[in-house]
Amino acid sequence: MELHDVWFVLIAVLWTGYFFLEGFDFGVGILTKLLARDRPERRVLINTIGPVWDGNEVWLLTAGGATFAAFPDWYATLFSGFYLPLLAILVCLIVRGVAFEYRAKRPEENWQRNWETAIFWTSLVPAFLWGVAFGNIVYGVKIDRHFEYVGSVLDLLNPYALLGGLVTLTLFTFHGAVFTALKTVGDIRVRARKLALKVGLVTAVVALAFLLWTQFHSGDGKSLVALIVAVAALVAALVANQAGREGWSFALSGVTIVAAVSMLFLSLFPNVMPSTLDGDWSLTVTNASSSPYTLKIMTWCAAVATPLVLLYQSWTYWVFRKRIGTQHIAEPAH
């Protein structure tokens, strides 16, 4: 296996990890409006992800940085062609981080309600737009002979990509609901399981349609295996959720995300951005990669740093592993 193939796999792993972790993160943010009935319950939801949300976003920074270093042409075409949707995601992530930090700085109800509304929308919009972006990457976009995107923003809003956006939105919301059931106690835990069932059934329908469309468009035997695993894991997650096994349900919803993202990358390889104008103009792992020397240096750096990051983040989740409920929410000090 060549180094550019290795780095395609590593970038796929980084995006998979990001969607697994930020998926329930976005889902919990969406649930602040769909599940929480009052301010204490919204505080419970926010507190479940409070210690980890910023660490989860490190996976995005690493995936973007790795793409820039390992496949500069891919990075250039992607970020110039998808400029507006990626800018919208970036703005949402900035506002979302500010909302988490500033929400409790003042006691006024309007102040806190406005930041909570910001958390909801800045969780929902990226959850949808990431699916749109990856739908276009896998299906193909208008790339010319100079490897430049020549389409418009409206070209990105095609049926396949919009369906992909619905998949990530519903799947992340389901992932967040089972995470909430895993991390909470009391009535909110019970309601989270009930909501997870409803959202999960919708997710199963749209995800099956999207994955089958992907398989017929650009899939092979390996992607078919990933499709089967994704569907089976989602069904098993629903069954575990109904049985009250939140840990298993969360793990299986994570397997669903891992298998679904893996299927997208398996369908994409060896391309990194297919051209719908001419197959010869597609960006591939070969013509979009950096020099072998650059990839070699990056590989050594990743081999040293990655285990340390994984150990630290695992430790963080272990420290904050206990369940919380409204009884654990202190009265405002103001």
GROMACS .gro file of C-alpha atoms in nm:
model
  334
    1MET     CA    1   0.000   0.000   0.000
    2GLU     CA    2   0.136   0.341  -0.101
    3LEU     CA    3   0.159   0.625   0.152
    4HIS     CA    4  -0.113   0.824  -0.025
    5ASP     CA    5  -0.344   0.525   0.020
    6VAL     CA    6  -0.249   0.508   0.388
    7TRP     CA    7  -0.332   0.874   0.434
    8PHE     CA    8  -0.665   0.836   0.258
    9VAL     CA    9  -0.747   0.569   0.517
   10LEU     CA   10  -0.622   0.786   0.803
   11ILE     CA   11  -0.831   1.081   0.690
   12ALA     CA   12  -1.132   0.849   0.664
   13VAL     CA   13  -1.063   0.739   1.024
   14LEU     CA   14  -1.043   1.101   1.140
   15TRP     CA   15  -1.375   1.192   0.977
   16THR     CA   16  -1.532   0.876   1.117
   17GLY     CA   17  -1.412   0.963   1.466
   18TYR     CA   18  -1.538   1.318   1.427
   19PHE     CA   19  -1.887   1.209   1.321
   20PHE     CA   20  -1.901   0.948   1.599
   21LEU     CA   21  -1.810   1.199   1.871
   22GLU     CA   22  -1.951   1.523   1.736
   23GLY     CA   23  -2.257   1.330   1.621
   24PHE     CA   24  -2.397   1.280   1.971
   25ASP     CA   25  -2.265   1.627   2.056
   26PHE     CA   26  -2.481   1.783   1.783
   27GLY     CA   27  -2.766   1.551   1.875
   28VAL     CA   28  -2.771   1.668   2.237
   29GLY     CA   29  -2.769   2.029   2.120
   30ILE     CA   30  -3.074   1.959   1.903
   31LEU     CA   31  -3.247   1.786   2.194
   32THR     CA   32  -3.230   2.102   2.405
   33LYS     CA   33  -3.544   2.206   2.214
   34LEU     CA   34  -3.695   1.866   2.131
   35LEU     CA   35  -3.657   1.689   2.467
   36ALA     CA   36  -3.595   1.936   2.750
   37ARG     CA   37  -3.909   2.081   2.906
   38ASP     CA   38  -3.756   2.354   3.122
   39ARG     CA   39  -3.429   2.529   3.201
   40PRO     CA   40  -3.299   2.270   3.453
   41GLU     CA   41  -3.345   1.993   3.197
   42ARG     CA   42  -3.167   2.199   2.932
   43ARG     CA   43  -2.883   2.246   3.180
   44VAL     CA   44  -2.871   1.869   3.231
   45LEU     CA   45  -2.838   1.813   2.856
   46ILE     CA   46  -2.571   2.078   2.817
   47ASN     CA   47  -2.380   1.940   3.116
   48THR     CA   48  -2.368   1.590   2.963
   49ILE     CA   49  -2.147   1.724   2.684
   50GLY     CA   50  -1.993   2.018   2.870
   51PRO     CA   51  -1.660   1.846   2.949
   52VAL     CA   52  -1.614   1.690   2.602
   53TRP     CA   53  -1.766   1.903   2.325
   54ASP     CA   54  -1.450   2.105   2.259
   55GLY     CA   55  -1.234   1.792   2.258
   56ASN     CA   56  -1.465   1.635   2.002
   57GLU     CA   57  -1.405   1.925   1.764
   58VAL     CA   58  -1.031   1.853   1.767
   59TRP     CA   59  -1.106   1.564   1.532
   60LEU     CA   60  -1.240   1.812   1.276
   61LEU     CA   61  -0.931   2.032   1.302
   62THR     CA   62  -0.708   1.730   1.262
   63ALA     CA   63  -0.904   1.597   0.964
   64GLY     CA   64  -0.888   1.936   0.793
   65GLY     CA   65  -0.518   1.978   0.867
   66ALA     CA   66  -0.437   1.627   0.748
   67THR     CA   67  -0.628   1.686   0.424
   68PHE     CA   68  -0.440   2.012   0.367
   69ALA     CA   69  -0.101   1.847   0.423
   70ALA     CA   70  -0.158   1.508   0.257
   71PHE     CA   71  -0.388   1.609  -0.032
   72PRO     CA   72  -0.344   1.984  -0.097
   73ASP     CA   73  -0.529   1.975  -0.431
   74TRP     CA   74  -0.825   1.802  -0.267
   75TYR     CA   75  -0.824   2.062   0.010
   76ALA     CA   76  -0.803   2.352  -0.238
   77THR     CA   77  -1.086   2.228  -0.461
   78LEU     CA   78  -1.306   2.129  -0.166
   79PHE     CA   79  -1.274   2.452   0.030
   80SER     CA   80  -1.304   2.680  -0.272
   81GLY     CA   81  -1.597   2.496  -0.428
   82PHE     CA   82  -1.784   2.439  -0.101
   83TYR     CA   83  -1.690   2.778   0.040
   84LEU     CA   84  -2.035   2.899   0.149
   85PRO     CA   85  -2.162   2.580   0.318
   86LEU     CA   86  -1.827   2.526   0.491
   87LEU     CA   87  -1.825   2.890   0.602
   88ALA     CA   88  -2.176   2.843   0.743
   89ILE     CA   89  -2.053   2.539   0.937
   90LEU     CA   90  -1.752   2.732   1.068
   91VAL     CA   91  -1.967   3.025   1.184
   92CYS     CA   92  -2.204   2.783   1.358
   93LEU     CA   93  -1.917   2.611   1.539
   94ILE     CA   94  -1.779   2.946   1.655
   95VAL     CA   95  -2.117   3.071   1.780
   96ARG     CA   96  -2.186   2.732   1.940
   97GLY     CA   97  -1.864   2.744   2.140
   98VAL     CA   98  -1.940   3.098   2.255
   99ALA     CA   99  -2.293   2.993   2.353
  100PHE     CA  100  -2.165   2.711   2.576
  101GLU     CA  101  -1.923   2.947   2.752
  102TYR     CA  102  -2.142   3.258   2.783
  103ARG     CA  103  -2.483   3.109   2.852
  104ALA     CA  104  -2.442   3.109   3.231
  105LYS     CA  105  -2.250   3.437   3.259
  106ARG     CA  106  -2.565   3.636   3.336
  107PRO     CA  107  -2.883   3.539   3.526
  108GLU     CA  108  -3.141   3.708   3.302
  109GLU     CA  109  -3.387   3.464   3.147
  110ASN     CA  110  -3.374   3.625   2.802
  111TRP     CA  111  -2.994   3.608   2.801
  112GLN     CA  112  -2.987   3.236   2.878
  113ARG     CA  113  -3.280   3.153   2.648
  114ASN     CA  114  -3.113   3.327   2.353
  115TRP     CA  115  -2.788   3.133   2.401
  116GLU     CA  116  -2.984   2.808   2.436
  117THR     CA  117  -3.159   2.887   2.108
  118ALA     CA  118  -2.818   2.948   1.953
  119ILE     CA  119  -2.698   2.608   2.075
  120PHE     CA  120  -2.998   2.442   1.911
  121TRP     CA  121  -2.958   2.605   1.569
  122THR     CA  122  -2.578   2.584   1.562
  123SER     CA  123  -2.611   2.211   1.630
  124LEU     CA  124  -2.887   2.148   1.376
  125VAL     CA  125  -2.738   2.341   1.081
  126PRO     CA  126  -2.393   2.172   1.080
  127ALA     CA  127  -2.555   1.832   1.138
  128PHE     CA  128  -2.745   1.882   0.813
  129LEU     CA  129  -2.473   2.055   0.611
  130TRP     CA  130  -2.208   1.790   0.679
  131GLY     CA  131  -2.433   1.535   0.511
  132VAL     CA  132  -2.487   1.768   0.215
  133ALA     CA  133  -2.111   1.822   0.181
  134PHE     CA  134  -2.017   1.455   0.193
  135GLY     CA  135  -2.305   1.365  -0.036
  136ASN     CA  136  -2.157   1.592  -0.301
  137ILE     CA  137  -1.804   1.462  -0.243
  138VAL     CA  138  -1.912   1.102  -0.297
  139TYR     CA  139  -2.158   1.159  -0.581
  140GLY     CA  140  -1.931   1.397  -0.770
  141VAL     CA  141  -1.931   1.766  -0.860
  142LYS     CA  142  -1.844   1.983  -1.159
  143ILE     CA  143  -1.462   1.982  -1.173
  144ASP     CA  144  -1.285   2.100  -1.488
  145ARG     CA  145  -0.954   1.996  -1.645
  146HIS     CA  146  -0.768   2.229  -1.407
  147PHE     CA  147  -0.916   2.045  -1.104
  148GLU     CA  148  -1.125   2.349  -1.015
  149TYR     CA  149  -1.491   2.346  -0.912
  150VAL     CA  150  -1.696   2.526  -1.178
  151GLY     CA  151  -2.046   2.470  -1.043
  152SER     CA  152  -2.262   2.695  -0.825
  153VAL     CA  153  -2.395   2.671  -0.473
  154LEU     CA  154  -2.730   2.557  -0.610
  155ASP     CA  155  -2.558   2.262  -0.780
  156LEU     CA  156  -2.464   2.139  -0.432
  157LEU     CA  157  -2.831   2.128  -0.331
  158ASN     CA  158  -2.913   1.823  -0.543
  159PRO     CA  159  -3.152   1.546  -0.427
  160TYR     CA  160  -2.876   1.300  -0.332
  161ALA     CA  161  -2.688   1.554  -0.122
  162LEU     CA  162  -3.006   1.681   0.047
  163LEU     CA  163  -3.097   1.323   0.134
  164GLY     CA  164  -2.748   1.285   0.280
  165GLY     CA  165  -2.814   1.592   0.492
  166LEU     CA  166  -3.134   1.438   0.626
  167VAL     CA  167  -2.945   1.119   0.710
  168THR     CA  168  -2.677   1.295   0.916
  169LEU     CA  169  -2.937   1.517   1.084
  170THR     CA  170  -3.161   1.230   1.193
  171LEU     CA  171  -2.873   0.992   1.269
  172PHE     CA  172  -2.694   1.246   1.488
  173THR     CA  173  -3.020   1.326   1.668
  174PHE     CA  174  -3.076   0.955   1.735
  175HIS     CA  175  -2.714   0.919   1.848
  176GLY     CA  176  -2.761   1.213   2.083
  177ALA     CA  177  -3.086   1.071   2.222
  178VAL     CA  178  -2.930   0.737   2.317
  179PHE     CA  179  -2.630   0.923   2.462
  180THR     CA  180  -2.871   1.131   2.671
  181ALA     CA  181  -3.043   0.815   2.794
  182LEU     CA  182  -2.702   0.674   2.882
  183LYS     CA  183  -2.588   0.984   3.073
  184THR     CA  184  -2.900   1.088   3.262
  185VAL     CA  185  -3.133   0.964   3.536
  186GLY     CA  186  -3.500   1.014   3.609
  187ASP     CA  187  -3.780   1.120   3.380
  188ILE     CA  188  -3.553   1.276   3.117
  189ARG     CA  189  -3.382   0.938   3.071
  190VAL     CA  190  -3.716   0.767   3.003
  191ARG     CA  191  -3.828   1.035   2.760
  192ALA     CA  192  -3.493   1.023   2.583
  193ARG     CA  193  -3.542   0.651   2.513
  194LYS     CA  194  -3.892   0.713   2.378
  195LEU     CA  195  -3.771   0.992   2.154
  196ALA     CA  196  -3.478   0.779   2.038
  197LEU     CA  197  -3.723   0.516   1.914
  198LYS     CA  198  -3.922   0.769   1.709
  199VAL     CA  199  -3.616   0.937   1.562
  200GLY     CA  200  -3.447   0.601   1.504
  201LEU     CA  201  -3.733   0.472   1.291
  202VAL     CA  202  -3.719   0.783   1.071
  203THR     CA  203  -3.341   0.748   1.053
  204ALA     CA  204  -3.370   0.386   0.940
  205VAL     CA  205  -3.589   0.482   0.644
  206VAL     CA  206  -3.384   0.776   0.514
  207ALA     CA  207  -3.049   0.605   0.585
  208LEU     CA  208  -3.149   0.290   0.398
  209ALA     CA  209  -3.260   0.496   0.097
  210PHE     CA  210  -2.938   0.698   0.096
  211LEU     CA  211  -2.704   0.401   0.140
  212LEU     CA  212  -2.880   0.200  -0.130
  213TRP     CA  213  -2.857   0.498  -0.366
  214THR     CA  214  -2.485   0.521  -0.287
  215GLN     CA  215  -2.436   0.148  -0.347
  216PHE     CA  216  -2.607   0.155  -0.686
  217HIS     CA  217  -2.419   0.468  -0.790
  218SER     CA  218  -2.060   0.385  -0.697
  219GLY     CA  219  -2.053   0.089  -0.460
  220ASP     CA  220  -1.875  -0.244  -0.476
  221GLY     CA  221  -1.855  -0.559  -0.265
  222LYS     CA  222  -1.674  -0.389   0.025
  223SER     CA  223  -1.919  -0.102   0.042
  224LEU     CA  224  -2.207  -0.351   0.035
  225VAL     CA  225  -2.067  -0.520   0.346
  226ALA     CA  226  -2.044  -0.180   0.518
  227LEU     CA  227  -2.405  -0.106   0.417
  228ILE     CA  228  -2.527  -0.432   0.570
  229VAL     CA  229  -2.333  -0.366   0.891
  230ALA     CA  230  -2.473  -0.012   0.917
  231VAL     CA  231  -2.835  -0.123   0.873
  232ALA     CA  232  -2.797  -0.422   1.109
  233ALA     CA  233  -2.632  -0.205   1.376
  234LEU     CA  234  -2.906   0.057   1.355
  235VAL     CA  235  -3.179  -0.205   1.396
  236ALA     CA  236  -2.990  -0.360   1.688
  237ALA     CA  237  -2.949  -0.015   1.846
  238LEU     CA  238  -3.326   0.034   1.832
  239VAL     CA  239  -3.384  -0.306   1.992
  240ALA     CA  240  -3.131  -0.235   2.268
  241ASN     CA  241  -3.289   0.104   2.329
  242GLN     CA  242  -3.632  -0.054   2.374
  243ALA     CA  243  -3.481  -0.305   2.617
  244GLY     CA  244  -3.336  -0.024   2.826
  245ARG     CA  245  -2.976  -0.119   2.746
  246GLU     CA  246  -2.849   0.232   2.686
  247GLY     CA  247  -2.483   0.135   2.676
  248TRP     CA  248  -2.538  -0.121   2.402
  249SER     CA  249  -2.771   0.113   2.215
  250PHE     CA  250  -2.513   0.392   2.216
  251ALA     CA  251  -2.233   0.158   2.108
  252LEU     CA  252  -2.446   0.021   1.824
  253SER     CA  253  -2.554   0.365   1.706
  254GLY     CA  254  -2.183   0.445   1.697
  255VAL     CA  255  -2.121   0.134   1.487
  256THR     CA  256  -2.391   0.259   1.251
  257ILE     CA  257  -2.207   0.587   1.203
  258VAL     CA  258  -1.871   0.414   1.160
  259ALA     CA  259  -2.008   0.169   0.902
  260ALA     CA  260  -2.200   0.438   0.711
  261VAL     CA  261  -1.900   0.672   0.687
  262SER     CA  262  -1.677   0.378   0.595
  263MET     CA  263  -1.916   0.293   0.314
  264LEU     CA  264  -1.891   0.647   0.177
  265PHE     CA  265  -1.511   0.638   0.172
  266LEU     CA  266  -1.507   0.287   0.025
  267SER     CA  267  -1.739   0.407  -0.252
  268LEU     CA  268  -1.518   0.710  -0.308
  269PHE     CA  269  -1.175   0.540  -0.331
  270PRO     CA  270  -0.949   0.582  -0.530
  271ASN     CA  271  -1.113   0.918  -0.604
  272VAL     CA  272  -1.119   1.194  -0.347
  273MET     CA  273  -1.350   1.419  -0.550
  274PRO     CA  274  -1.506   1.271  -0.865
  275SER     CA  275  -1.578   1.500  -1.159
  276THR     CA  276  -1.923   1.478  -1.316
  277LEU     CA  277  -1.795   1.654  -1.629
  278ASP     CA  278  -1.524   1.403  -1.722
  279GLY     CA  279  -1.393   1.108  -1.527
  280ASP     CA  280  -1.038   1.194  -1.630
  281TRP     CA  281  -1.069   1.526  -1.446
  282SER     CA  282  -1.147   1.361  -1.112
  283LEU     CA  283  -0.918   1.422  -0.817
  284THR     CA  284  -0.766   1.094  -0.698
  285VAL     CA  285  -0.536   0.981  -0.418
  286THR     CA  286  -0.256   0.989  -0.676
  287ASN     CA  287  -0.293   1.322  -0.853
  288ALA     CA  288  -0.408   1.516  -0.544
  289SER     CA  289  -0.146   1.397  -0.293
  290SER     CA  290   0.166   1.561  -0.154
  291SER     CA  291   0.516   1.434  -0.223
  292PRO     CA  292   0.621   1.096  -0.077
  293TYR     CA  293   0.870   1.272   0.154
  294THR     CA  294   0.596   1.494   0.300
  295LEU     CA  295   0.372   1.193   0.357
  296LYS     CA  296   0.658   1.005   0.522
  297ILE     CA  297   0.724   1.285   0.772
  298MET     CA  298   0.350   1.313   0.845
  299THR     CA  299   0.328   0.939   0.907
  300TRP     CA  300   0.603   0.949   1.172
  301CYS     CA  301   0.439   1.247   1.345
  302ALA     CA  302   0.099   1.079   1.343
  303ALA     CA  303   0.244   0.756   1.483
  304VAL     CA  304   0.378   0.946   1.786
  305ALA     CA  305   0.096   1.193   1.852
  306THR     CA  306  -0.217   0.990   1.779
  307PRO     CA  307  -0.188   0.737   2.068
  308LEU     CA  308  -0.132   1.022   2.315
  309VAL     CA  309  -0.443   1.208   2.195
  310LEU     CA  310  -0.654   0.892   2.212
  311LEU     CA  311  -0.534   0.814   2.565
  312TYR     CA  312  -0.605   1.165   2.687
  313GLN     CA  313  -0.952   1.181   2.535
  314SER     CA  314  -1.040   0.835   2.666
  315TRP     CA  315  -0.932   0.945   3.013
  316THR     CA  316  -1.157   1.251   2.987
  317TYR     CA  317  -1.461   1.036   2.909
  318TRP     CA  318  -1.374   0.803   3.195
  319VAL     CA  319  -1.352   1.088   3.447
  320PHE     CA  320  -1.692   1.227   3.343
  321ARG     CA  321  -1.866   0.893   3.304
  322LYS     CA  322  -2.136   0.927   3.574
  323ARG     CA  323  -2.503   0.997   3.506
  324ILE     CA  324  -2.660   1.329   3.601
  325GLY     CA  325  -3.013   1.456   3.654
  326THR     CA  326  -3.201   1.769   3.754
  327GLN     CA  327  -3.125   1.693   4.120
  328HIS     CA  328  -2.759   1.753   4.044
  329ILE     CA  329  -2.820   2.101   3.905
  330ALA     CA  330  -2.732   2.369   4.159
  331GLU     CA  331  -2.940   2.680   4.197
  332PRO     CA  332  -2.797   2.988   4.019
  333ALA     CA  333  -2.550   3.175   4.235
  334HIS     CA  334  -2.664   3.516   4.104
   0.00000   0.00000   0.00000
